[in-house]
């Protein structure tokens, strides 16, 4: 069976590589010539642990290839996945221009027996609209919606061991063909949910919006903890032991970022509103998460006696989460820009050495490791939850800094451990711990 994947972003590239690992012949297509040339060399233009090994293995096995020619690449494909971006427009709605550009391109030459699978996150009704768009062009295809649930930094693992596969299908033939494609997952007893196109489309938005809401909820509980002396990490533990709640996505922090939660919550709120189904919870999630960045700035200012002018602030981690180089909608952008506006001198260390970050932050100093980054610091601020920040040698840091103040926006340390190392400790959801006199 031959699979063509259109779009080589996080979703398209991971999906194409993993389908080739399943043993299928896969062509990944993109209109970005430089990206395709790099991929043909085996160079990956994104930071995704484990993807490079799989990519090289399947290129060498001649199961995986890359092309900029969509028309040619769909001619003899049995299945065509569309995994192009659907970014937010200024009004919050999903921009579907790349989806329709891909459909328009393939319509002329697609194998008439192919199944077209949309994997991009699209508003409810889009898959059916694409099917009709093709019919109006005289092309009758089985069209399927198959959402992805890939977390950046864990995308290969999430693809190979998903909690479920969701397939919106409208024919027995499409059901059989897609069952065959995902059969390698049967060994892990992964449930496959067959449903309607609309249900599959909404399941994706509902899942992401719920996760965004869950994070925002624990962040609001963290705010309350700072007023009443409770510990948000312990509250999260106590909550998460309830199977109905679950212990995932209850880590308080600076708020969610990334390319999905912000985009998908806005798109859901937009198309729900247009359909007359108000979603105040999603609305409030968007607002509350947006406000959280300013709250983090105020936390830092309070810890720095309300004045950062001329102070050296060592920032550890700027990507929107650990194990990625992605800066899209990262809380660090708003936080650092505001600190610079107030006169702080910023040094940054991020383990991904993100090129995106270097383009965003111009007037900062970059370091090669956490310890150098903390030299002469008046405050150390942890923004991203990279594993290497969970066990810093605080005694070593104490000798490096000019002022022993650790502001941990991911609450990664026990309060007592930080105080014992001579630091004043400020975290999320656990109140401000003054250095004992
Ligand atoms: C998300 C969804 O998890 C994934 O299923 C979907 O396919 C794409 O969007 P991603 O955005 O890559 O994945 O990362 P995720 O791990 O979900 O984190 C999103 C944001 O939430 C990050 O900013 C992260 O720091 C934050 N987060 C996550 C928390 O603040 N607390 C948590 O407990 C978990």
Coordinates of C-alpha atoms and ligand atoms in Angstrom, one line a residue:
X1 CA 0.0 0.0 0.0
X2 CA 1.3 3.5 -0.9
X3 CA 0.7 6.4 1.4
X4 CA 1.3 10.1 0.5
X5 CA 1.4 12.6 3.3
X6 CA 1.0 16.3 2.3
X7 CA 2.7 18.6 4.9
X8 CA 5.9 17.9 6.7
X9 CA 5.4 19.9 9.9
X10 CA 5.3 18.2 13.4
X11 CA 2.3 16.1 12.5
X12 CA 2.9 15.3 8.8
X13 CA 6.6 14.4 9.2
X14 CA 6.1 12.3 12.3
X15 CA 3.1 10.5 10.7
X16 CA 4.9 9.9 7.5
X17 CA 8.0 8.5 9.2
X18 CA 5.9 6.3 11.5
X19 CA 3.7 4.9 8.7
X20 CA 7.0 4.0 6.9
X21 CA 8.1 2.3 10.1
X22 CA 4.9 0.3 10.0
X23 CA 6.2 -1.0 6.6
X24 CA 4.2 1.1 4.2
X25 CA 5.8 3.0 1.2
X26 CA 5.5 6.6 2.1
X27 CA 6.1 9.9 0.2
X28 CA 6.1 13.0 2.3
X29 CA 5.3 16.2 0.3
X30 CA 5.9 19.8 1.0
X31 CA 6.0 23.0 -1.1
X32 CA 9.0 24.2 0.9
X33 CA 12.0 23.2 -1.3
X34 CA 14.6 23.8 1.3
X35 CA 12.8 21.6 3.9
X36 CA 12.4 18.8 1.4
X37 CA 16.0 19.0 0.3
X38 CA 17.1 18.8 3.9
X39 CA 14.8 15.8 4.6
X40 CA 16.1 14.0 1.5
X41 CA 19.6 14.3 3.1
X42 CA 18.2 12.9 6.3
X43 CA 18.3 16.3 8.1
X44 CA 15.3 17.1 10.2
X45 CA 14.3 20.7 10.4
X46 CA 12.6 20.3 13.8
X47 CA 13.5 19.1 17.3
X48 CA 11.7 15.8 17.9
X49 CA 13.6 13.2 20.0
X50 CA 13.9 9.9 18.2
X51 CA 12.6 11.0 14.9
X52 CA 16.0 11.3 13.2
X53 CA 16.9 7.6 13.8
X54 CA 13.5 6.4 12.4
X55 CA 13.8 8.8 9.4
X56 CA 17.2 7.6 8.4
X57 CA 16.3 3.9 8.9
X58 CA 13.3 4.1 6.6
X59 CA 15.1 6.2 3.9
X60 CA 17.7 3.5 3.8
X61 CA 15.0 0.8 3.6
X62 CA 13.7 2.8 0.6
X63 CA 10.2 3.0 2.2
X64 CA 10.3 6.7 2.8
X65 CA 10.9 9.5 0.3
X66 CA 10.3 13.2 -0.1
X67 CA 9.0 15.4 -2.9
X68 CA 7.8 18.9 -3.6
X69 CA 5.5 17.6 -6.4
X70 CA 2.0 16.9 -4.9
X71 CA 0.4 16.2 -8.2
X72 CA 2.9 13.4 -9.1
X73 CA 3.0 12.1 -5.5
X74 CA -0.7 11.4 -5.3
X75 CA -1.1 9.8 -8.8
X76 CA -0.6 6.2 -7.6
X77 CA -1.3 6.7 -3.9
X78 CA -3.8 4.4 -2.1
X79 CA -4.2 6.9 0.8
X80 CA -3.4 10.6 0.8
X81 CA -3.1 12.3 4.3
X82 CA -3.4 16.0 4.5
X83 CA -1.4 17.3 7.5
X84 CA -0.9 20.9 6.7
X85 CA -1.2 23.8 9.2
X86 CA -4.5 25.4 10.1
X87 CA -3.2 28.5 12.1
X88 CA -5.5 31.0 13.8
X89 CA -6.7 34.0 11.8
X90 CA -6.9 37.4 13.5
X91 CA -10.5 36.7 14.5
X92 CA -9.5 33.4 16.1
X93 CA -11.0 31.2 13.4
X94 CA -9.0 28.5 11.7
X95 CA -7.2 29.4 8.5
X96 CA -8.0 26.5 6.1
X97 CA -6.3 28.0 3.0
X98 CA -3.5 25.4 3.1
X99 CA -6.0 22.6 3.4
X100 CA -7.9 23.7 0.3
X101 CA -4.7 24.5 -1.6
X102 CA -3.6 20.9 -1.0
X103 CA -7.0 19.5 -2.0
X104 CA -7.0 21.7 -5.1
X105 CA -3.6 20.5 -6.1
X106 CA -4.3 16.8 -5.7
X107 CA -7.8 16.9 -7.4
X108 CA -6.4 16.9 -10.9
X109 CA -4.2 13.8 -10.6
X110 CA -5.3 11.8 -7.5
X111 CA -5.8 8.1 -8.0
X112 CA -9.6 7.8 -8.2
X113 CA -9.7 4.8 -5.8
X114 CA -7.6 6.6 -3.2
X115 CA -8.9 7.5 0.3
X116 CA -8.3 11.1 1.3
X117 CA -7.6 11.5 5.0
X118 CA -7.6 14.9 6.7
X119 CA -5.3 14.8 9.7
X120 CA -5.0 18.6 10.2
X121 CA -7.2 20.0 13.0
X122 CA -10.2 21.5 11.2
X123 CA -13.5 23.0 12.3
X124 CA -16.5 20.7 12.4
X125 CA -18.0 20.3 8.9
X126 CA -14.7 20.9 7.0
X127 CA -14.1 17.3 5.9
X128 CA -17.6 17.1 4.5
X129 CA -17.1 20.4 2.8
X130 CA -13.8 19.1 1.2
X131 CA -15.7 16.0 0.0
X132 CA -18.3 18.3 -1.7
X133 CA -15.5 20.6 -3.1
X134 CA -14.0 17.6 -4.8
X135 CA -17.4 16.4 -6.1
X136 CA -17.9 19.8 -7.7
X137 CA -14.6 19.2 -9.4
X138 CA -15.9 15.8 -10.7
X139 CA -13.7 13.9 -8.2
X140 CA -15.6 11.4 -6.1
X141 CA -13.3 10.2 -3.2
X142 CA -13.8 8.5 0.1
X143 CA -12.9 11.2 2.6
X144 CA -11.9 10.4 6.2
X145 CA -11.1 12.5 9.3
X146 CA -8.3 11.2 11.5
X147 CA -7.2 13.6 14.2
X148 CA -3.7 13.5 15.7
X149 CA -2.9 13.6 19.5
X150 CA 0.8 14.1 19.2
X151 CA 2.5 16.1 22.0
X152 CA 5.6 17.9 20.7
X153 CA 8.7 16.3 22.2
X154 CA 6.9 13.0 22.6
X155 CA 5.3 12.8 19.1
X156 CA 6.9 9.5 18.0
X157 CA 5.9 7.8 21.2
X158 CA 2.4 9.3 21.0
X159 CA 2.1 8.0 17.4
X160 CA 3.3 4.5 18.2
X161 CA 1.4 4.2 21.5
X162 CA -1.7 6.4 21.2
X163 CA -4.5 6.1 23.8
X164 CA -6.9 5.7 20.9
X165 CA -7.2 6.2 17.1
X166 CA -10.3 8.1 16.0
X167 CA -11.6 7.7 12.5
X168 CA -14.5 9.6 11.0
X169 CA -15.5 7.4 8.0
X170 CA -18.5 7.2 5.7
X171 CA -18.0 3.9 3.9
X172 CA -17.1 0.3 4.8
X173 CA -14.3 0.5 2.2
X174 CA -12.7 3.5 3.9
X175 CA -13.1 1.7 7.3
X176 CA -11.3 -1.4 6.0
X177 CA -8.5 0.5 4.4
X178 CA -7.8 2.7 7.5
X179 CA -8.1 -0.3 9.7
X180 CA -5.3 -1.9 7.6
X181 CA -3.1 1.2 7.9
X182 CA -3.4 1.2 11.8
X183 CA -3.3 -2.6 12.1
X184 CA 0.3 -2.5 13.4
X185 CA -1.1 -0.8 16.6
X186 CA -3.3 -3.8 17.2
X187 CA -0.4 -5.5 19.0
X188 CA -0.8 -2.8 21.7
X189 CA -4.6 -3.3 21.8
X190 CA -5.1 0.3 20.9
X191 CA -8.8 1.1 20.6
X192 CA -10.0 2.4 17.3
X193 CA -13.1 4.6 17.4
X194 CA -15.1 4.6 14.2
X195 CA -17.5 7.5 14.0
X196 CA -19.0 10.2 11.8
X197 CA -16.9 12.9 10.2
X198 CA -18.4 15.6 12.5
X199 CA -18.0 13.6 15.7
X200 CA -14.3 12.9 14.8
X201 CA -13.6 16.6 14.1
X202 CA -15.2 17.8 17.3
X203 CA -13.5 15.1 19.4
X204 CA -10.2 16.6 18.5
X205 CA -11.2 20.1 19.6
X206 CA -13.0 18.9 22.6
X207 CA -9.9 16.9 23.8
X208 CA -7.5 19.9 23.4
X209 CA -9.9 22.4 24.9
X210 CA -10.5 20.2 27.9
X211 CA -6.7 19.7 28.4
X212 CA -6.2 23.5 28.2
X213 CA -9.0 24.0 30.7
X214 CA -7.6 21.4 33.1
X215 CA -4.2 23.2 33.1
X216 CA -5.9 26.6 33.5
X217 CA -7.9 25.1 36.4
X218 CA -4.8 24.0 38.3
X219 CA -3.2 27.3 37.6
X220 CA -6.2 29.1 39.3
X221 CA -6.0 26.7 42.2
X222 CA -2.3 27.7 42.4
X223 CA -3.3 31.3 42.7
X224 CA -5.6 30.3 45.6
X225 CA -2.8 28.3 47.2
X226 CA -0.6 31.4 47.3
X227 CA -3.4 33.1 49.3
X228 CA -4.1 30.3 51.8
X229 CA -0.8 28.5 52.2
X230 CA -1.7 25.2 50.5
X231 CA 0.8 23.5 48.2
X232 CA -0.5 23.2 44.6
X233 CA 1.7 20.2 43.8
X234 CA 0.2 18.3 46.8
X235 CA -3.3 19.4 45.9
X236 CA -2.7 18.1 42.3
X237 CA -1.4 14.8 43.7
X238 CA -4.5 14.5 45.9
X239 CA -6.8 15.3 43.0
X240 CA -5.1 13.1 40.5
X241 CA -5.4 10.0 42.6
X242 CA -9.1 10.1 41.7
X243 CA -9.4 8.1 38.5
X244 CA -12.2 10.4 37.3
X245 CA -9.7 13.3 37.4
X246 CA -6.4 11.6 36.4
X247 CA -3.0 12.8 37.3
X248 CA -1.9 14.2 33.9
X249 CA -2.0 17.9 33.0
X250 CA -2.2 19.0 36.6
X251 CA 1.2 20.7 36.8
X252 CA 0.8 24.4 37.6
X253 CA 3.0 26.7 35.7
X254 CA 3.2 30.0 33.7
X255 CA 0.2 28.9 31.5
X256 CA 0.0 26.9 28.3
X257 CA 1.6 27.9 25.0
X258 CA 2.4 26.1 21.8
X259 CA 0.9 25.8 18.4
X260 CA -2.2 23.8 19.4
X261 CA -4.0 24.7 22.7
X262 CA -4.1 28.5 21.9
X263 CA -5.2 27.8 18.2
X264 CA -7.7 25.1 19.0
X265 CA -9.4 26.8 21.9
X266 CA -9.9 30.0 19.8
X267 CA -11.1 28.0 16.8
X268 CA -13.6 26.0 19.0
X269 CA -14.9 29.1 20.6
X270 CA -15.2 30.7 17.2
X271 CA -17.2 28.0 15.4
X272 CA -19.3 27.2 18.4
X273 CA -20.2 30.9 18.7
X274 CA -21.0 31.0 14.9
X275 CA -23.3 27.9 15.4
X276 CA -25.0 29.6 18.3
X277 CA -23.6 27.2 21.0
X278 CA -21.8 29.6 23.4
X279 CA -18.9 28.0 25.3
X280 CA -18.2 30.4 28.3
X281 CA -15.8 27.8 29.9
X282 CA -13.6 27.8 26.8
X283 CA -13.8 31.6 26.7
X284 CA -12.7 31.9 30.3
X285 CA -9.9 29.4 29.7
X286 CA -8.5 31.6 26.9
X287 CA -8.8 34.8 29.0
X288 CA -7.4 33.3 32.2
X289 CA -4.4 31.7 30.4
X290 CA -3.7 35.0 28.6
X291 CA -3.7 37.0 31.9
X292 CA -1.4 34.5 33.5
X293 CA 1.7 35.8 31.8
X294 CA 1.3 39.2 33.4
X295 CA 0.7 37.5 36.7
X296 CA 4.1 35.8 36.3
X297 CA 5.7 39.1 35.6
X298 CA 4.2 40.5 38.8
X299 CA 5.5 37.5 40.7
X300 CA 9.0 38.2 39.5
X301 CA 8.7 41.9 40.2
X302 CA 7.5 41.2 43.8
X303 CA 10.4 38.8 44.4
X304 CA 12.8 41.5 43.1
X305 CA 11.4 44.2 45.4
X306 CA 9.3 45.6 42.6
X307 CA 12.3 46.8 40.6
X308 CA 14.3 44.9 38.0
X309 CA 16.0 48.0 36.4
X310 CA 19.7 47.2 35.9
X311 CA 19.3 43.8 37.5
X312 CA 20.8 40.7 35.9
X313 CA 18.1 38.1 35.4
X314 CA 19.1 34.6 34.5
X315 CA 16.3 32.8 32.6
X316 CA 16.4 29.0 32.4
X317 CA 14.2 27.7 29.5
X318 CA 12.2 29.7 27.0
X319 CA 10.6 27.1 24.8
X320 CA 6.8 26.6 25.3
X321 CA 7.6 23.2 27.0
X322 CA 10.5 20.9 27.5
X323 CA 11.9 18.6 24.8
X324 CA 11.1 21.0 21.9
X325 CA 12.7 24.0 20.2
X326 CA 9.3 25.4 19.5
X327 CA 8.6 29.0 20.7
X328 CA 5.1 29.4 19.3
X329 CA 3.0 31.3 21.9
X330 CA 5.5 30.5 24.6
X331 CA 4.8 32.3 27.9
X332 CA 8.5 33.3 28.0
X333 CA 8.0 35.7 25.2
X334 CA 5.6 38.0 27.0
X335 CA 7.4 37.6 30.3
X336 CA 10.9 38.5 29.0
X337 CA 9.7 41.3 26.8
X338 CA 8.0 42.9 29.9
X339 CA 11.1 42.5 32.0
X340 CA 13.3 44.1 29.4
X341 CA 10.8 47.0 29.1
X342 CA 11.4 47.5 32.8
X343 CA 15.1 47.6 32.4
X344 CA 16.2 44.1 33.3
X345 CA 19.4 42.7 31.8
X346 CA 18.4 39.2 30.5
X347 CA 20.6 36.1 30.1
X348 CA 19.0 33.0 28.6
X349 CA 20.0 29.3 28.5
X350 CA 17.7 26.9 26.8
X351 CA 18.8 23.2 26.2
X352 CA 17.3 23.2 22.7
X353 CA 19.4 26.2 21.6
X354 CA 16.3 27.1 19.7
X355 CA 17.0 29.1 16.6
X356 CA 13.4 30.4 16.8
X357 CA 14.2 31.9 20.2
X358 CA 17.4 33.6 19.0
X359 CA 15.3 35.3 16.3
X360 CA 12.7 36.5 18.9
X361 CA 15.0 37.8 21.6
X362 CA 17.5 40.2 20.2
X363 CA 18.9 42.2 23.2
X364 CA 19.7 39.3 25.5
X365 CA 22.9 37.3 26.3
X366 CA 22.9 33.6 25.4
X367 CA 24.7 30.9 27.5
X368 CA 25.8 27.4 26.8
X369 CA 24.7 26.0 30.2
X370 CA 22.7 26.8 33.3
X371 CA 25.6 27.6 35.6
X372 CA 27.3 30.1 33.3
X373 CA 23.9 31.6 32.7
X374 CA 23.6 32.3 36.5
X375 CA 26.9 34.1 37.0
X376 CA 26.3 37.4 38.7
X377 CA 22.6 36.9 38.5
X378 CA 20.3 39.0 40.8
X379 CA 17.5 36.5 40.2
X380 CA 17.3 33.0 38.5
X381 CA 13.9 32.4 36.8
X382 CA 13.0 28.9 35.6
X383 CA 10.3 29.2 32.9
X384 CA 10.4 25.9 31.0
X385 CA 10.3 22.5 32.7
X386 CA 13.4 21.0 31.1
X387 CA 14.4 17.9 33.1
X388 CA 18.0 19.2 33.6
X389 CA 16.5 22.1 35.6
X390 CA 15.0 19.6 38.1
X391 CA 18.2 18.8 39.9
X392 CA 20.5 21.8 39.5
X393 CA 23.4 21.9 42.0
X394 CA 22.0 24.7 44.1
X395 CA 25.2 25.0 46.2
X396 CA 27.2 25.6 42.9
X397 CA 24.5 28.1 41.8
X398 CA 24.8 29.9 45.2
X399 CA 28.4 30.6 44.5
X400 CA 27.7 31.9 41.0
X401 CA 24.8 34.3 41.6
X402 CA 25.1 37.8 42.9
X403 CA 21.9 37.5 44.9
X404 CA 20.5 34.1 46.0
X405 CA 16.9 34.3 44.6
X406 CA 15.3 31.4 42.7
X407 CA 11.9 32.1 41.0
X408 CA 10.6 28.7 39.8
X409 CA 7.6 29.1 37.6
X410 CA 7.2 25.3 37.3
X411 CA 7.5 24.6 41.1
X412 CA 10.0 21.9 40.5
X413 CA 11.8 22.0 43.9
X414 CA 10.8 21.2 47.5
X415 CA 10.7 24.5 49.3
X416 CA 12.9 23.2 52.2
X417 CA 15.7 22.0 49.8
X418 CA 16.0 25.4 48.2
X419 CA 15.9 27.3 51.5
X420 CA 18.6 24.9 52.9
X421 CA 20.9 25.9 50.0
X422 CA 20.7 29.6 51.0
X423 CA 18.3 30.8 48.2
X424 CA 15.1 32.8 48.7
X425 CA 12.6 30.8 46.9
X426 CA 9.5 32.0 44.9
X427 CA 7.4 29.4 43.1
X428 CA 3.9 28.9 41.7
X429 CA 1.2 27.8 44.1
X430 CA 3.3 27.7 47.2
X431 CA 3.7 31.3 48.4
X432 CA 6.9 33.4 48.7
X433 CA 9.6 31.8 50.9
X434 CA 11.8 34.5 52.4
X435 CA 15.4 33.6 53.1
X436 CA 15.5 32.8 56.8
X437 CA 17.4 35.5 58.6
Ligands
LIG1 C1 -1.0 19.3 22.7 C2 -1.8 18.1 23.0 O1 -1.3 17.5 24.3 C3 -1.7 17.1 21.9 O2 -2.6 16.0 22.2 C4 -2.2 17.7 20.6 O3 -2.2 16.8 19.6 C5 -1.3 18.9 20.3 O4 -1.4 19.9 21.4 P1 1.5 20.1 22.7 O5 0.9 21.5 22.6 O6 2.6 19.7 21.8 O7 0.4 19.0 22.6 O8 2.1 20.0 24.2 P2 1.5 19.6 25.7 O9 2.4 18.7 26.3 O10 0.1 19.3 25.6 O11 1.7 21.1 26.5 C6 0.9 22.2 26.0 C7 1.2 23.3 27.0 O12 0.6 23.0 28.3 C8 2.7 23.6 27.2 O13 2.9 25.0 27.3 C9 2.9 23.0 28.6 O14 4.0 23.6 29.3 C10 1.6 23.2 29.3 N1 1.3 22.2 30.4 C11 1.1 20.9 30.1 C12 1.2 22.7 31.7 O15 1.4 23.9 31.9 N2 0.9 21.8 32.6 C13 0.7 20.5 32.4 O16 0.5 19.7 33.3 C14 0.9 20.0 31.1

